[in-house]
Amino acid sequence: MLESEEITMQMRDLRALGMSEWPTLNEVAKVTRRTARSLNGLPIWQEEIKGGRIFRRTTLRRLARFMVTGR
């Protein structure tokens, strides 16, 4: 199976679990059952600053690719 097909299947599974296209750190933590602290170090996050607070978001494709390939 090609890597892109695995990523597509993983994205489909994440959508079935109720994940949005731009999940936040807390949403990913709930679905993957990992702590936000352990997920925080992954190289998939984009930081947004809103009202002086930092929000970390990622794309569903980036998360699925990381889950399949580990990079």
PDB file of N, CA, C and O in Angstrom:
ATOM      1  N   MET A   1       0.844  -1.180   0.000  1.00  0.00           N
ATOM      2  CA  MET A   1       0.000   0.000   0.000  1.00  0.00           C
ATOM      3  C   MET A   1       0.892   1.247   0.000  1.00  0.00           C
ATOM      4  O   MET A   1       1.899   1.298   0.702  1.00  0.00           O
ATOM      5  N   LEU A   2       0.518   2.212  -0.775  1.00  0.00           N
ATOM      6  CA  LEU A   2       1.281   3.448  -0.851  1.00  0.00           C
ATOM      7  C   LEU A   2       1.095   4.278   0.403  1.00  0.00           C
ATOM      8  O   LEU A   2       0.059   4.212   1.071  1.00  0.00           O
ATOM      9  N   GLU A   3       2.120   5.070   0.703  1.00  0.00           N
ATOM     10  CA  GLU A   3       2.078   5.919   1.888  1.00  0.00           C
ATOM     11  C   GLU A   3       0.918   6.915   1.824  1.00  0.00           C
ATOM     12  O   GLU A   3       0.241   7.156   2.826  1.00  0.00           O
ATOM     13  N   SER A   4       0.653   7.463   0.648  1.00  0.00           N
ATOM     14  CA  SER A   4      -0.432   8.438   0.513  1.00  0.00           C
ATOM     15  C   SER A   4      -1.799   7.797   0.766  1.00  0.00           C
ATOM     16  O   SER A   4      -2.698   8.432   1.316  1.00  0.00           O
ATOM     17  N   GLU A   5      -1.948   6.537   0.385  1.00  0.00           N
ATOM     18  CA  GLU A   5      -3.199   5.833   0.649  1.00  0.00           C
ATOM     19  C   GLU A   5      -3.391   5.602   2.142  1.00  0.00           C
ATOM     20  O   GLU A   5      -4.500   5.732   2.664  1.00  0.00           O
ATOM     21  N   GLU A   6      -2.299   5.269   2.842  1.00  0.00           N
ATOM     22  CA  GLU A   6      -2.372   5.082   4.290  1.00  0.00           C
ATOM     23  C   GLU A   6      -2.738   6.380   4.983  1.00  0.00           C
ATOM     24  O   GLU A   6      -3.523   6.377   5.936  1.00  0.00           O
ATOM     25  N   ILE A   7      -2.176   7.483   4.502  1.00  0.00           N
ATOM     26  CA  ILE A   7      -2.479   8.789   5.090  1.00  0.00           C
ATOM     27  C   ILE A   7      -3.947   9.127   4.874  1.00  0.00           C
ATOM     28  O   ILE A   7      -4.630   9.603   5.781  1.00  0.00           O
ATOM     29  N   THR A   8      -4.457   8.852   3.687  1.00  0.00           N
ATOM     30  CA  THR A   8      -5.868   9.111   3.390  1.00  0.00           C
ATOM     31  C   THR A   8      -6.775   8.272   4.281  1.00  0.00           C
ATOM     32  O   THR A   8      -7.780   8.765   4.804  1.00  0.00           O
ATOM     33  N   MET A   9      -6.415   7.013   4.490  1.00  0.00           N
ATOM     34  CA  MET A   9      -7.209   6.156   5.370  1.00  0.00           C
ATOM     35  C   MET A   9      -7.172   6.656   6.812  1.00  0.00           C
ATOM     36  O   MET A   9      -8.183   6.657   7.512  1.00  0.00           O
ATOM     37  N   GLN A  10      -5.994   7.112   7.251  1.00  0.00           N
ATOM     38  CA  GLN A  10      -5.865   7.646   8.611  1.00  0.00           C
ATOM     39  C   GLN A  10      -6.701   8.910   8.767  1.00  0.00           C
ATOM     40  O   GLN A  10      -7.352   9.111   9.793  1.00  0.00           O
ATOM     41  N   MET A  11      -6.712   9.770   7.743  1.00  0.00           N
ATOM     42  CA  MET A  11      -7.531  10.989   7.791  1.00  0.00           C
ATOM     43  C   MET A  11      -9.011  10.630   7.894  1.00  0.00           C
ATOM     44  O   MET A  11      -9.752  11.260   8.658  1.00  0.00           O
ATOM     45  N   ARG A  12      -9.445   9.624   7.144  1.00  0.00           N
ATOM     46  CA  ARG A  12     -10.832   9.180   7.191  1.00  0.00           C
ATOM     47  C   ARG A  12     -11.194   8.684   8.595  1.00  0.00           C
ATOM     48  O   ARG A  12     -12.263   8.992   9.121  1.00  0.00           O
ATOM     49  N   ASP A  13     -10.278   7.940   9.216  1.00  0.00           N
ATOM     50  CA  ASP A  13     -10.510   7.443  10.569  1.00  0.00           C
ATOM     51  C   ASP A  13     -10.607   8.590  11.578  1.00  0.00           C
ATOM     52  O   ASP A  13     -11.452   8.579  12.472  1.00  0.00           O
ATOM     53  N   LEU A  14      -9.738   9.588  11.422  1.00  0.00           N
ATOM     54  CA  LEU A  14      -9.763  10.730  12.339  1.00  0.00           C
ATOM     55  C   LEU A  14     -11.051  11.535  12.182  1.00  0.00           C
ATOM     56  O   LEU A  14     -11.626  12.002  13.166  1.00  0.00           O
ATOM     57  N   ARG A  15     -11.515  11.688  10.934  1.00  0.00           N
ATOM     58  CA  ARG A  15     -12.787  12.386  10.706  1.00  0.00           C
ATOM     59  C   ARG A  15     -13.945  11.621  11.340  1.00  0.00           C
ATOM     60  O   ARG A  15     -14.869  12.212  11.885  1.00  0.00           O
ATOM     61  N   ALA A  16     -13.904  10.287  11.269  1.00  0.00           N
ATOM     62  CA  ALA A  16     -14.961   9.457  11.859  1.00  0.00           C
ATOM     63  C   ALA A  16     -14.996   9.616  13.380  1.00  0.00           C
ATOM     64  O   ALA A  16     -16.056   9.462  13.994  1.00  0.00           O
ATOM     65  N   LEU A  17     -13.862   9.948  13.976  1.00  0.00           N
ATOM     66  CA  LEU A  17     -13.799  10.176  15.417  1.00  0.00           C
ATOM     67  C   LEU A  17     -14.236  11.585  15.801  1.00  0.00           C
ATOM     68  O   LEU A  17     -14.209  11.943  16.972  1.00  0.00           O
ATOM     69  N   GLY A  18     -14.613  12.396  14.817  1.00  0.00           N
ATOM     70  CA  GLY A  18     -15.112  13.734  15.092  1.00  0.00           C
ATOM     71  C   GLY A  18     -14.071  14.833  15.044  1.00  0.00           C
ATOM     72  O   GLY A  18     -14.308  15.934  15.531  1.00  0.00           O
ATOM     73  N   MET A  19     -12.927  14.566  14.443  1.00  0.00           N
ATOM     74  CA  MET A  19     -11.856  15.548  14.366  1.00  0.00           C
ATOM     75  C   MET A  19     -12.156  16.558  13.261  1.00  0.00           C
ATOM     76  O   MET A  19     -12.599  16.190  12.180  1.00  0.00           O
ATOM     77  N   SER A  20     -11.914  17.841  13.531  1.00  0.00           N
ATOM     78  CA  SER A  20     -12.136  18.883  12.526  1.00  0.00           C
ATOM     79  C   SER A  20     -10.921  18.962  11.599  1.00  0.00           C
ATOM     80  O   SER A  20      -9.901  18.322  11.840  1.00  0.00           O
ATOM     81  N   GLU A  21     -11.023  19.766  10.553  1.00  0.00           N
ATOM     82  CA  GLU A  21      -9.910  19.911   9.596  1.00  0.00           C
ATOM     83  C   GLU A  21      -8.712  20.633  10.203  1.00  0.00           C
ATOM     84  O   GLU A  21      -7.588  20.449   9.786  1.00  0.00           O
ATOM     85  N   TRP A  22      -8.952  21.524  11.185  1.00  0.00           N
ATOM     86  CA  TRP A  22      -7.893  22.258  11.860  1.00  0.00           C
ATOM     87  C   TRP A  22      -7.990  21.991  13.361  1.00  0.00           C
ATOM     88  O   TRP A  22      -8.404  22.859  14.126  1.00  0.00           O
ATOM     89  N   PRO A  23      -7.627  20.771  13.798  1.00  0.00           N
ATOM     90  CA  PRO A  23      -7.787  20.447  15.214  1.00  0.00           C
ATOM     91  C   PRO A  23      -6.792  21.190  16.108  1.00  0.00           C
ATOM     92  O   PRO A  23      -5.669  21.474  15.707  1.00  0.00           O
ATOM     93  N   THR A  24      -7.245  21.486  17.313  1.00  0.00           N
ATOM     94  CA  THR A  24      -6.378  22.119  18.305  1.00  0.00           C
ATOM     95  C   THR A  24      -5.642  21.040  19.089  1.00  0.00           C
ATOM     96  O   THR A  24      -5.946  19.850  18.985  1.00  0.00           O
ATOM     97  N   LEU A  25      -4.717  21.467  19.902  1.00  0.00           N
ATOM     98  CA  LEU A  25      -3.937  20.547  20.723  1.00  0.00           C
ATOM     99  C   LEU A  25      -4.846  19.730  21.640  1.00  0.00           C
ATOM    100  O   LEU A  25      -4.686  18.513  21.774  1.00  0.00           O
ATOM    101  N   ASN A  26      -5.845  20.366  22.236  1.00  0.00           N
ATOM    102  CA  ASN A  26      -6.745  19.658  23.142  1.00  0.00           C
ATOM    103  C   ASN A  26      -7.609  18.642  22.403  1.00  0.00           C
ATOM    104  O   ASN A  26      -7.884  17.558  22.929  1.00  0.00           O
ATOM    105  N   GLU A  27      -8.057  18.970  21.203  1.00  0.00           N
ATOM    106  CA  GLU A  27      -8.848  18.019  20.418  1.00  0.00           C
ATOM    107  C   GLU A  27      -8.028  16.774  20.065  1.00  0.00           C
ATOM    108  O   GLU A  27      -8.516  15.658  20.156  1.00  0.00           O
ATOM    109  N   VAL A  28      -6.779  16.991  19.676  1.00  0.00           N
ATOM    110  CA  VAL A  28      -5.909  15.870  19.340  1.00  0.00           C
ATOM    111  C   VAL A  28      -5.641  15.023  20.583  1.00  0.00           C
ATOM    112  O   VAL A  28      -5.643  13.794  20.524  1.00  0.00           O
ATOM    113  N   ALA A  29      -5.455  15.660  21.721  1.00  0.00           N
ATOM    114  CA  ALA A  29      -5.208  14.934  22.972  1.00  0.00           C
ATOM    115  C   ALA A  29      -6.404  14.057  23.341  1.00  0.00           C
ATOM    116  O   ALA A  29      -6.232  12.917  23.780  1.00  0.00           O
ATOM    117  N   LYS A  30      -7.621  14.561  23.142  1.00  0.00           N
ATOM    118  CA  LYS A  30      -8.808  13.773  23.468  1.00  0.00           C
ATOM    119  C   LYS A  30      -8.940  12.544  22.575  1.00  0.00           C
ATOM    120  O   LYS A  30      -9.244  11.456  23.049  1.00  0.00           O
ATOM    121  N   VAL A  31      -8.709  12.722  21.286  1.00  0.00           N
ATOM    122  CA  VAL A  31      -8.884  11.625  20.338  1.00  0.00           C
ATOM    123  C   VAL A  31      -7.771  10.582  20.464  1.00  0.00           C
ATOM    124  O   VAL A  31      -8.027   9.385  20.432  1.00  0.00           O
ATOM    125  N   THR A  32      -6.529  11.031  20.624  1.00  0.00           N
ATOM    126  CA  THR A  32      -5.405  10.097  20.682  1.00  0.00           C
ATOM    127  C   THR A  32      -5.152   9.564  22.084  1.00  0.00           C
ATOM    128  O   THR A  32      -4.331   8.673  22.257  1.00  0.00           O
ATOM    129  N   ARG A  33      -5.832  10.117  23.082  1.00  0.00           N
ATOM    130  CA  ARG A  33      -5.679   9.723  24.486  1.00  0.00           C
ATOM    131  C   ARG A  33      -4.248   9.873  24.975  1.00  0.00           C
ATOM    132  O   ARG A  33      -3.737   9.047  25.713  1.00  0.00           O
ATOM    133  N   ARG A  34      -3.595  10.932  24.505  1.00  0.00           N
ATOM    134  CA  ARG A  34      -2.266  11.296  24.998  1.00  0.00           C
ATOM    135  C   ARG A  34      -2.382  12.633  25.694  1.00  0.00           C
ATOM    136  O   ARG A  34      -3.304  13.406  25.435  1.00  0.00           O
ATOM    137  N   THR A  35      -1.457  12.931  26.571  1.00  0.00           N
ATOM    138  CA  THR A  35      -1.505  14.202  27.277  1.00  0.00           C
ATOM    139  C   THR A  35      -1.078  15.323  26.337  1.00  0.00           C
ATOM    140  O   THR A  35      -0.312  15.110  25.393  1.00  0.00           O
ATOM    141  N   ALA A  36      -1.586  16.502  26.614  1.00  0.00           N
ATOM    142  CA  ALA A  36      -1.214  17.663  25.807  1.00  0.00           C
ATOM    143  C   ALA A  36       0.283  17.915  25.922  1.00  0.00           C
ATOM    144  O   ALA A  36       0.922  18.349  24.963  1.00  0.00           O
ATOM    145  N   ARG A  37       0.851  17.638  27.067  1.00  0.00           N
ATOM    146  CA  ARG A  37       2.287  17.849  27.264  1.00  0.00           C
ATOM    147  C   ARG A  37       3.111  16.941  26.344  1.00  0.00           C
ATOM    148  O   ARG A  37       4.097  17.368  25.753  1.00  0.00           O
ATOM    149  N   SER A  38       2.691  15.683  26.181  1.00  0.00           N
ATOM    150  CA  SER A  38       3.450  14.775  25.312  1.00  0.00           C
ATOM    151  C   SER A  38       3.268  15.137  23.840  1.00  0.00           C
ATOM    152  O   SER A  38       4.170  14.937  23.036  1.00  0.00           O
ATOM    153  N   LEU A  39       2.104  15.655  23.479  1.00  0.00           N
ATOM    154  CA  LEU A  39       1.856  16.050  22.095  1.00  0.00           C
ATOM    155  C   LEU A  39       2.516  17.375  21.741  1.00  0.00           C
ATOM    156  O   LEU A  39       2.784  17.657  20.580  1.00  0.00           O
ATOM    157  N   ASN A  40       2.764  18.188  22.740  1.00  0.00           N
ATOM    158  CA  ASN A  40       3.281  19.535  22.528  1.00  0.00           C
ATOM    159  C   ASN A  40       4.628  19.545  21.807  1.00  0.00           C
ATOM    160  O   ASN A  40       4.926  20.464  21.057  1.00  0.00           O
ATOM    161  N   GLY A  41       5.433  18.526  21.988  1.00  0.00           N
ATOM    162  CA  GLY A  41       6.765  18.493  21.382  1.00  0.00           C
ATOM    163  C   GLY A  41       6.799  18.010  19.952  1.00  0.00           C
ATOM    164  O   GLY A  41       7.853  18.023  19.325  1.00  0.00           O
ATOM    165  N   LEU A  42       5.668  17.572  19.414  1.00  0.00           N
ATOM    166  CA  LEU A  42       5.652  17.065  18.044  1.00  0.00           C
ATOM    167  C   LEU A  42       5.858  18.199  17.040  1.00  0.00           C
ATOM    168  O   LEU A  42       5.392  19.320  17.257  1.00  0.00           O
ATOM    169  N   PRO A  43       6.516  17.910  15.921  1.00  0.00           N
ATOM    170  CA  PRO A  43       6.833  18.966  14.940  1.00  0.00           C
ATOM    171  C   PRO A  43       5.691  19.260  13.964  1.00  0.00           C
ATOM    172  O   PRO A  43       5.935  19.603  12.815  1.00  0.00           O
ATOM    173  N   ILE A  44       4.446  19.148  14.396  1.00  0.00           N
ATOM    174  CA  ILE A  44       3.318  19.321  13.481  1.00  0.00           C
ATOM    175  C   ILE A  44       2.516  20.580  13.771  1.00  0.00           C
ATOM    176  O   ILE A  44       1.584  20.884  13.044  1.00  0.00           O
ATOM    177  N   TRP A  45       2.860  21.327  14.791  1.00  0.00           N
ATOM    178  CA  TRP A  45       2.016  22.426  15.257  1.00  0.00           C
ATOM    179  C   TRP A  45       2.357  23.763  14.628  1.00  0.00           C
ATOM    180  O   TRP A  45       3.509  24.062  14.378  1.00  0.00           O
ATOM    181  N   GLN A  46       1.321  24.559  14.406  1.00  0.00           N
ATOM    182  CA  GLN A  46       1.464  25.958  14.011  1.00  0.00           C
ATOM    183  C   GLN A  46       0.919  26.781  15.168  1.00  0.00           C
ATOM    184  O   GLN A  46      -0.136  26.452  15.712  1.00  0.00           O
ATOM    185  N   GLU A  47       1.620  27.820  15.544  1.00  0.00           N
ATOM    186  CA  GLU A  47       1.165  28.642  16.657  1.00  0.00           C
ATOM    187  C   GLU A  47       0.420  29.864  16.154  1.00  0.00           C
ATOM    188  O   GLU A  47       0.846  30.508  15.195  1.00  0.00           O
ATOM    189  N   GLU A  48      -0.692  30.156  16.797  1.00  0.00           N
ATOM    190  CA  GLU A  48      -1.466  31.358  16.523  1.00  0.00           C
ATOM    191  C   GLU A  48      -1.555  32.130  17.821  1.00  0.00           C
ATOM    192  O   GLU A  48      -1.822  31.552  18.869  1.00  0.00           O
ATOM    193  N   ILE A  49      -1.369  33.430  17.755  1.00  0.00           N
ATOM    194  CA  ILE A  49      -1.514  34.261  18.948  1.00  0.00           C
ATOM    195  C   ILE A  49      -2.782  35.077  18.784  1.00  0.00           C
ATOM    196  O   ILE A  49      -2.927  35.837  17.833  1.00  0.00           O
ATOM    197  N   LYS A  50      -3.716  34.867  19.712  1.00  0.00           N
ATOM    198  CA  LYS A  50      -4.985  35.586  19.687  1.00  0.00           C
ATOM    199  C   LYS A  50      -5.232  36.163  21.073  1.00  0.00           C
ATOM    200  O   LYS A  50      -5.327  35.421  22.051  1.00  0.00           O
ATOM    201  N   GLY A  51      -5.327  37.478  21.140  1.00  0.00           N
ATOM    202  CA  GLY A  51      -5.616  38.111  22.416  1.00  0.00           C
ATOM    203  C   GLY A  51      -4.561  37.841  23.466  1.00  0.00           C
ATOM    204  O   GLY A  51      -4.885  37.741  24.649  1.00  0.00           O
ATOM    205  N   GLY A  52      -3.325  37.709  23.061  1.00  0.00           N
ATOM    206  CA  GLY A  52      -2.244  37.468  24.001  1.00  0.00           C
ATOM    207  C   GLY A  52      -2.082  36.010  24.410  1.00  0.00           C
ATOM    208  O   GLY A  52      -1.199  35.674  25.187  1.00  0.00           O
ATOM    209  N   ARG A  53      -2.939  35.129  23.927  1.00  0.00           N
ATOM    210  CA  ARG A  53      -2.838  33.702  24.234  1.00  0.00           C
ATOM    211  C   ARG A  53      -2.313  32.949  23.025  1.00  0.00           C
ATOM    212  O   ARG A  53      -2.571  33.329  21.891  1.00  0.00           O
ATOM    213  N   ILE A  54      -1.586  31.879  23.264  1.00  0.00           N
ATOM    214  CA  ILE A  54      -1.023  31.073  22.183  1.00  0.00           C
ATOM    215  C   ILE A  54      -1.893  29.837  21.987  1.00  0.00           C
ATOM    216  O   ILE A  54      -2.174  29.111  22.932  1.00  0.00           O
ATOM    217  N   PHE A  55      -2.331  29.633  20.757  1.00  0.00           N
ATOM    218  CA  PHE A  55      -3.104  28.448  20.393  1.00  0.00           C
ATOM    219  C   PHE A  55      -2.291  27.646  19.399  1.00  0.00           C
ATOM    220  O   PHE A  55      -1.733  28.199  18.457  1.00  0.00           O
ATOM    221  N   ARG A  56      -2.227  26.353  19.612  1.00  0.00           N
ATOM    222  CA  ARG A  56      -1.514  25.477  18.678  1.00  0.00           C
ATOM    223  C   ARG A  56      -2.538  24.710  17.866  1.00  0.00           C
ATOM    224  O   ARG A  56      -3.413  24.062  18.406  1.00  0.00           O
ATOM    225  N   ARG A  57      -2.379  24.764  16.548  1.00  0.00           N
ATOM    226  CA  ARG A  57      -3.260  24.046  15.628  1.00  0.00           C
ATOM    227  C   ARG A  57      -2.398  23.296  14.630  1.00  0.00           C
ATOM    228  O   ARG A  57      -1.252  23.621  14.401  1.00  0.00           O
ATOM    229  N   THR A  58      -3.005  22.316  14.019  1.00  0.00           N
ATOM    230  CA  THR A  58      -2.356  21.564  12.958  1.00  0.00           C
ATOM    231  C   THR A  58      -3.415  21.256  11.913  1.00  0.00           C
ATOM    232  O   THR A  58      -4.593  21.515  12.132  1.00  0.00           O
ATOM    233  N   THR A  59      -2.996  20.750  10.792  1.00  0.00           N
ATOM    234  CA  THR A  59      -3.981  20.315   9.802  1.00  0.00           C
ATOM    235  C   THR A  59      -4.198  18.822   9.989  1.00  0.00           C
ATOM    236  O   THR A  59      -3.339  18.105  10.513  1.00  0.00           O
ATOM    237  N   LEU A  60      -5.343  18.364   9.559  1.00  0.00           N
ATOM    238  CA  LEU A  60      -5.664  16.946   9.676  1.00  0.00           C
ATOM    239  C   LEU A  60      -4.687  16.107   8.856  1.00  0.00           C
ATOM    240  O   LEU A  60      -4.252  15.044   9.286  1.00  0.00           O
ATOM    241  N   ARG A  61      -4.299  16.602   7.683  1.00  0.00           N
ATOM    242  CA  ARG A  61      -3.344  15.877   6.839  1.00  0.00           C
ATOM    243  C   ARG A  61      -1.977  15.767   7.527  1.00  0.00           C
ATOM    244  O   ARG A  61      -1.342  14.710   7.514  1.00  0.00           O
ATOM    245  N   ARG A  62      -1.519  16.846   8.143  1.00  0.00           N
ATOM    246  CA  ARG A  62      -0.223  16.825   8.815  1.00  0.00           C
ATOM    247  C   ARG A  62      -0.233  15.842   9.986  1.00  0.00           C
ATOM    248  O   ARG A  62       0.716  15.094  10.204  1.00  0.00           O
ATOM    249  N   LEU A  63      -1.329  15.822  10.744  1.00  0.00           N
ATOM    250  CA  LEU A  63      -1.461  14.887  11.856  1.00  0.00           C
ATOM    251  C   LEU A  63      -1.489  13.449  11.353  1.00  0.00           C
ATOM    252  O   LEU A  63      -0.800  12.581  11.890  1.00  0.00           O
ATOM    253  N   ALA A  64      -2.267  13.175  10.311  1.00  0.00           N
ATOM    254  CA  ALA A  64      -2.354  11.828   9.761  1.00  0.00           C
ATOM    255  C   ALA A  64      -0.996  11.374   9.215  1.00  0.00           C
ATOM    256  O   ALA A  64      -0.588  10.229   9.422  1.00  0.00           O
ATOM    257  N   ARG A  65      -0.293  12.279   8.529  1.00  0.00           N
ATOM    258  CA  ARG A  65       1.029  11.930   7.988  1.00  0.00           C
ATOM    259  C   ARG A  65       1.991  11.589   9.119  1.00  0.00           C
ATOM    260  O   ARG A  65       2.749  10.617   9.043  1.00  0.00           O
ATOM    261  N   PHE A  66       1.929  12.352  10.217  1.00  0.00           N
ATOM    262  CA  PHE A  66       2.807  12.073  11.341  1.00  0.00           C
ATOM    263  C   PHE A  66       2.464  10.720  11.984  1.00  0.00           C
ATOM    264  O   PHE A  66       3.353   9.959  12.360  1.00  0.00           O
ATOM    265  N   MET A  67       1.174  10.419  12.065  1.00  0.00           N
ATOM    266  CA  MET A  67       0.753   9.152  12.664  1.00  0.00           C
ATOM    267  C   MET A  67       1.187   7.954  11.814  1.00  0.00           C
ATOM    268  O   MET A  67       1.512   6.895  12.333  1.00  0.00           O
ATOM    269  N   VAL A  68       1.225   8.133  10.495  1.00  0.00           N
ATOM    270  CA  VAL A  68       1.608   7.037   9.595  1.00  0.00           C
ATOM    271  C   VAL A  68       3.125   6.912   9.494  1.00  0.00           C
ATOM    272  O   VAL A  68       3.668   5.814   9.625  1.00  0.00           O
ATOM    273  N   THR A  69       3.813   8.024   9.287  1.00  0.00           N
ATOM    274  CA  THR A  69       5.252   7.954   9.012  1.00  0.00           C
ATOM    275  C   THR A  69       6.137   8.244  10.208  1.00  0.00           C
ATOM    276  O   THR A  69       7.306   7.868  10.215  1.00  0.00           O
ATOM    277  N   GLY A  70       5.623   8.949  11.197  1.00  0.00           N
ATOM    278  CA  GLY A  70       6.440   9.321  12.345  1.00  0.00           C
ATOM    279  C   GLY A  70       7.316  10.531  12.099  1.00  0.00           C
ATOM    280  O   GLY A  70       8.193  10.850  12.869  1.00  0.00           O
ATOM    281  N   ARG A  71       7.050  11.250  11.001  1.00  0.00           N
ATOM    282  CA  ARG A  71       7.809  12.479  10.729  1.00  0.00           C
ATOM    283  C   ARG A  71       6.922  13.525  10.100  1.00  0.00           C
ATOM    284  O   ARG A  71       5.839  13.326   9.714  1.00  0.00           O
TER     285      ARG A  71
END
